Amino acid sequence: MPPQLPLTYAAFTELALADPAVVGLVLKGSQAHEGMTTAYSDHDLYVVLADGAATDLTRFTGHRTPGLDLVVVTLTAFRAAGMPGFERYALARARVVLDRLDGGIARIVAAKARLGAGEAFRDSGRWLDAYANSLYRSVKNDRDGHGLAARLDAAESIGFLLELLFALDRRPRPYHKYLEWELARYPLPGWDSAALLAAVDTVARTGDVPTQRRLFARVEPAARRAGHGAVLDAWGEDLLLMRPR
């Protein structure tokens, strides 16, 4: 008997379409981001099963090959996936391949792309404080002649800054791989995407203090408008070190 070939995305999709227990197929990753696929891109697929349904497709749970990764979950588990968690952005920009719930799968995916008002407020306050902390340490270390420490703190601050900016817009932060893709298609309100990316690149590479301060000068009023004045004011006179000279 010839060796069995690896299961392909097309072959598995055919199996899933023929199984009534499958209520949704959701493709995430590069294949769901137009223009991002390469010769190395696999298919990352969520297989959503009706709660309590019996199916032999569960044998593919954990299936992972260079061409196809499968996550087999119940509908209840799919609703909770990434809420919160690392998978949230992946699912927020996922492509619905099959929806047997009259748009129900699509609505679940859309809900993952939008943070609740309370969630966004809590998260943005937390990320703002973390961003200010790393920014302050970077600028202080630069002032005191600790170049490496200043650059490391600056690079660390960028992750917190991005979390903050996306939370202020009630969106999950994209993975680094998709940051440029995301901002090209869905700019952050009030920000020029190209200018923001250039500033982020400069800070991450060099820790340039004037660039860090110019970014903070944009962030501070936005954070105050969002209701986070108390987070900033808790820094007292240390804010002076973060602001442009």
Coordinates of C-alpha atoms in Angstrom, one line a residue:
M1 CA 0.0 0.0 0.0
P2 CA 1.5 3.4 -0.9
P3 CA 2.2 5.8 2.0
Q4 CA -0.7 8.1 2.9
L5 CA -0.2 11.7 1.8
P6 CA -0.5 14.5 4.3
L7 CA -4.1 15.8 4.7
T8 CA -4.5 19.0 2.6
Y9 CA -6.7 22.0 3.4
A10 CA -8.9 21.2 0.4
A11 CA -9.4 17.6 1.4
F12 CA -10.2 18.4 5.0
T13 CA -12.6 21.2 4.0
E14 CA -14.4 18.6 1.8
L15 CA -14.7 16.3 4.8
A16 CA -16.0 19.1 7.0
L17 CA -18.6 20.3 4.6
A18 CA -20.0 16.8 4.4
D19 CA -20.4 16.6 8.2
P20 CA -23.5 18.2 9.7
A21 CA -21.8 18.4 13.1
V22 CA -19.6 21.2 11.7
V23 CA -21.3 24.5 12.1
G24 CA -18.4 26.7 11.1
L25 CA -15.0 26.8 9.5
V26 CA -12.8 29.9 10.3
L27 CA -9.5 30.5 8.6
K28 CA -6.9 32.6 10.4
G29 CA -3.3 33.7 9.9
S30 CA -1.6 34.7 6.7
Q31 CA -4.2 33.0 4.5
A32 CA -6.8 35.4 6.0
H33 CA -4.7 38.5 5.4
E34 CA -4.8 39.5 1.7
G35 CA -1.3 39.8 0.3
M36 CA 0.5 38.2 3.3
T37 CA 0.9 34.6 2.1
T38 CA 4.3 33.2 1.1
A39 CA 5.5 29.8 -0.1
Y40 CA 5.8 28.8 3.5
S41 CA 2.2 29.8 4.6
D42 CA 0.1 27.0 5.9
H43 CA -3.7 27.0 6.6
D44 CA -4.7 27.6 10.2
L45 CA -8.3 26.5 10.5
Y46 CA -10.8 26.5 13.4
V47 CA -13.3 23.7 13.1
V48 CA -16.4 24.7 15.1
L49 CA -18.7 21.8 16.1
A50 CA -22.2 22.1 17.4
D51 CA -22.3 21.6 21.2
G52 CA -22.9 18.0 22.0
A53 CA -22.6 16.8 18.4
A54 CA -21.0 13.4 17.7
T55 CA -18.5 13.3 14.9
D56 CA -15.4 11.4 14.1
L57 CA -13.7 14.7 13.0
T58 CA -12.6 15.0 16.6
R59 CA -9.8 12.6 15.6
F60 CA -8.1 15.6 14.0
T61 CA -7.9 17.5 17.2
G62 CA -4.3 18.9 17.5
H63 CA -3.6 18.0 13.8
R64 CA -0.5 20.0 12.8
T65 CA 1.5 19.6 9.6
P66 CA 3.5 22.1 7.5
G67 CA 0.4 22.7 5.4
L68 CA -2.5 22.4 7.8
D69 CA -3.1 23.2 11.4
L70 CA -6.5 22.4 12.9
V71 CA -8.2 23.6 16.0
V72 CA -11.3 21.5 16.6
V73 CA -13.6 23.2 19.2
T74 CA -17.2 23.3 20.3
L75 CA -19.3 26.3 19.5
T76 CA -19.2 27.3 23.2
A77 CA -15.4 27.1 23.2
F78 CA -15.2 29.1 20.0
R79 CA -17.2 31.9 21.5
A80 CA -14.7 32.1 24.4
A81 CA -11.5 31.8 22.3
G82 CA -9.3 34.8 22.7
M83 CA -11.8 36.5 25.0
P84 CA -9.3 37.6 26.3
G85 CA -6.2 35.9 25.1
F86 CA -3.4 35.8 22.5
E87 CA -5.8 34.4 19.8
R88 CA -8.0 37.4 19.8
Y89 CA -6.3 39.4 17.0
A90 CA -6.0 36.2 14.9
L91 CA -9.7 35.6 15.1
A92 CA -10.6 39.3 14.8
R93 CA -9.2 39.3 11.3
A94 CA -10.1 35.7 10.5
R95 CA -12.1 34.7 7.4
V96 CA -15.3 32.7 7.8
V97 CA -15.2 29.8 5.3
L98 CA -18.4 28.1 6.5
D99 CA -21.3 29.5 8.6
R100 CA -24.2 27.2 9.2
L101 CA -25.7 29.4 11.8
D102 CA -27.2 32.0 9.5
G103 CA -24.4 34.5 10.2
G104 CA -23.9 33.4 13.8
I105 CA -20.2 32.4 13.2
A106 CA -19.6 35.7 11.5
R107 CA -21.1 37.6 14.4
I108 CA -18.9 35.8 16.9
V109 CA -15.8 36.7 14.8
A110 CA -16.9 40.3 14.5
A111 CA -17.4 40.5 18.3
K112 CA -13.8 39.5 18.8
A113 CA -12.6 42.5 16.8
R114 CA -14.2 45.0 19.1
L115 CA -13.3 45.5 22.8
G116 CA -16.2 46.3 25.1
A117 CA -16.2 49.8 26.5
G118 CA -15.3 48.8 30.0
E119 CA -12.7 46.3 28.8
A120 CA -11.1 48.9 26.6
F121 CA -11.0 51.5 29.4
R122 CA -9.4 49.1 31.9
D123 CA -6.9 47.8 29.4
S124 CA -5.9 51.3 28.1
G125 CA -5.4 52.5 31.6
R126 CA -3.1 49.6 32.4
W127 CA -1.1 49.9 29.1
L128 CA -0.8 53.6 29.6
D129 CA 0.9 53.2 32.9
A130 CA 3.2 50.5 31.6
Y131 CA 4.1 52.7 28.6
A132 CA 4.8 55.7 30.8
N133 CA 7.0 53.5 33.1
S134 CA 9.2 52.2 30.3
L135 CA 9.3 55.6 28.6
Y136 CA 10.4 57.3 31.9
R137 CA 13.1 54.7 32.5
S138 CA 14.4 55.0 29.0
V139 CA 14.7 58.8 29.1
K140 CA 16.2 58.7 32.6
N141 CA 18.7 56.1 31.6
D142 CA 19.7 58.1 28.5
R143 CA 20.1 61.2 30.7
D144 CA 22.3 59.3 33.1
G145 CA 24.5 57.8 30.4
H146 CA 23.2 54.2 30.4
G147 CA 22.8 53.8 26.7
L148 CA 22.0 50.1 26.5
A149 CA 19.4 50.3 29.3
A150 CA 17.8 53.3 27.6
R151 CA 17.5 51.5 24.3
L152 CA 16.1 48.4 25.9
D153 CA 13.5 50.3 27.8
A154 CA 12.6 52.3 24.7
A155 CA 12.1 49.1 22.7
E156 CA 10.0 47.6 25.5
S157 CA 7.9 50.8 25.6
I158 CA 6.8 50.3 22.0
G159 CA 4.9 47.1 22.8
F160 CA 3.0 48.9 25.6
L161 CA 2.4 51.9 23.3
L162 CA 0.8 49.8 20.6
E163 CA -1.4 48.0 23.1
L164 CA -2.5 51.4 24.4
L165 CA -3.3 52.9 21.0
F166 CA -5.3 49.9 19.9
A167 CA -7.1 49.6 23.2
L168 CA -8.1 53.3 22.9
D169 CA -9.7 52.5 19.6
R170 CA -11.3 49.4 21.2
R171 CA -9.3 47.0 19.0
P172 CA -7.0 44.1 19.8
R173 CA -3.4 44.8 19.0
P174 CA -2.1 43.1 15.9
Y175 CA 0.8 40.7 16.0
H176 CA 4.1 42.3 14.8
K177 CA 3.8 40.5 11.5
Y178 CA 0.5 42.2 10.7
L179 CA 1.1 45.7 12.2
E180 CA 1.8 47.3 8.8
W181 CA -1.0 45.4 7.1
E182 CA -3.5 46.4 9.8
L183 CA -2.5 50.1 9.8
A184 CA -2.6 50.3 6.0
R185 CA -6.2 49.1 6.0
Y186 CA -7.5 50.2 9.4
P187 CA -5.6 53.4 10.5
L188 CA -5.8 54.4 14.1
P189 CA -8.0 57.6 14.4
G190 CA -5.9 60.7 14.6
W191 CA -2.7 59.0 13.6
D192 CA -0.9 59.0 10.2
S193 CA 0.0 55.3 9.8
A194 CA 3.2 55.9 7.9
A195 CA 4.4 58.5 10.4
L196 CA 3.5 56.3 13.4
L197 CA 5.3 53.3 11.9
A198 CA 8.4 55.4 11.2
A199 CA 8.5 56.7 14.8
V200 CA 8.0 53.2 16.2
D201 CA 10.8 51.9 14.0
T202 CA 13.1 54.7 15.1
V203 CA 12.4 54.2 18.8
A204 CA 12.7 50.4 18.6
R205 CA 16.0 50.6 16.8
T206 CA 17.7 53.6 18.4
G207 CA 15.8 54.7 21.5
D208 CA 15.9 58.2 20.2
V209 CA 14.7 60.4 23.1
P210 CA 13.2 63.3 21.0
T211 CA 11.2 60.9 19.0
Q212 CA 10.0 59.2 22.2
R213 CA 9.0 62.6 23.6
R214 CA 7.1 63.6 20.5
L215 CA 5.1 60.3 20.6
F216 CA 4.3 61.0 24.2
A217 CA 3.1 64.5 23.3
R218 CA 0.6 62.9 21.0
V219 CA -0.4 60.2 23.5
E220 CA -0.9 62.4 26.6
P221 CA -3.9 64.5 25.4
A222 CA -5.5 61.4 23.8
A223 CA -5.2 59.5 27.0
R224 CA -6.7 62.4 29.0
R225 CA -9.6 62.7 26.6
A226 CA -10.2 59.0 27.2
G227 CA -10.5 59.6 30.9
H228 CA -7.0 58.5 32.0
G229 CA -5.8 61.8 33.5
A230 CA -5.4 60.2 36.9
V231 CA -3.0 57.6 35.6
L232 CA -0.9 60.3 34.1
D233 CA -1.1 62.7 37.1
A234 CA 0.1 60.0 39.4
W235 CA 3.5 60.4 37.7
G236 CA 3.7 64.0 39.1
E237 CA 6.8 65.9 38.1
D238 CA 8.2 62.9 36.3
L239 CA 6.0 63.8 33.4
L240 CA 8.3 66.7 32.7
L241 CA 11.0 64.2 31.8
M242 CA 8.7 62.5 29.3
R243 CA 7.4 65.6 27.6
P244 CA 9.2 67.5 24.7
R245 CA 11.8 70.1 25.8

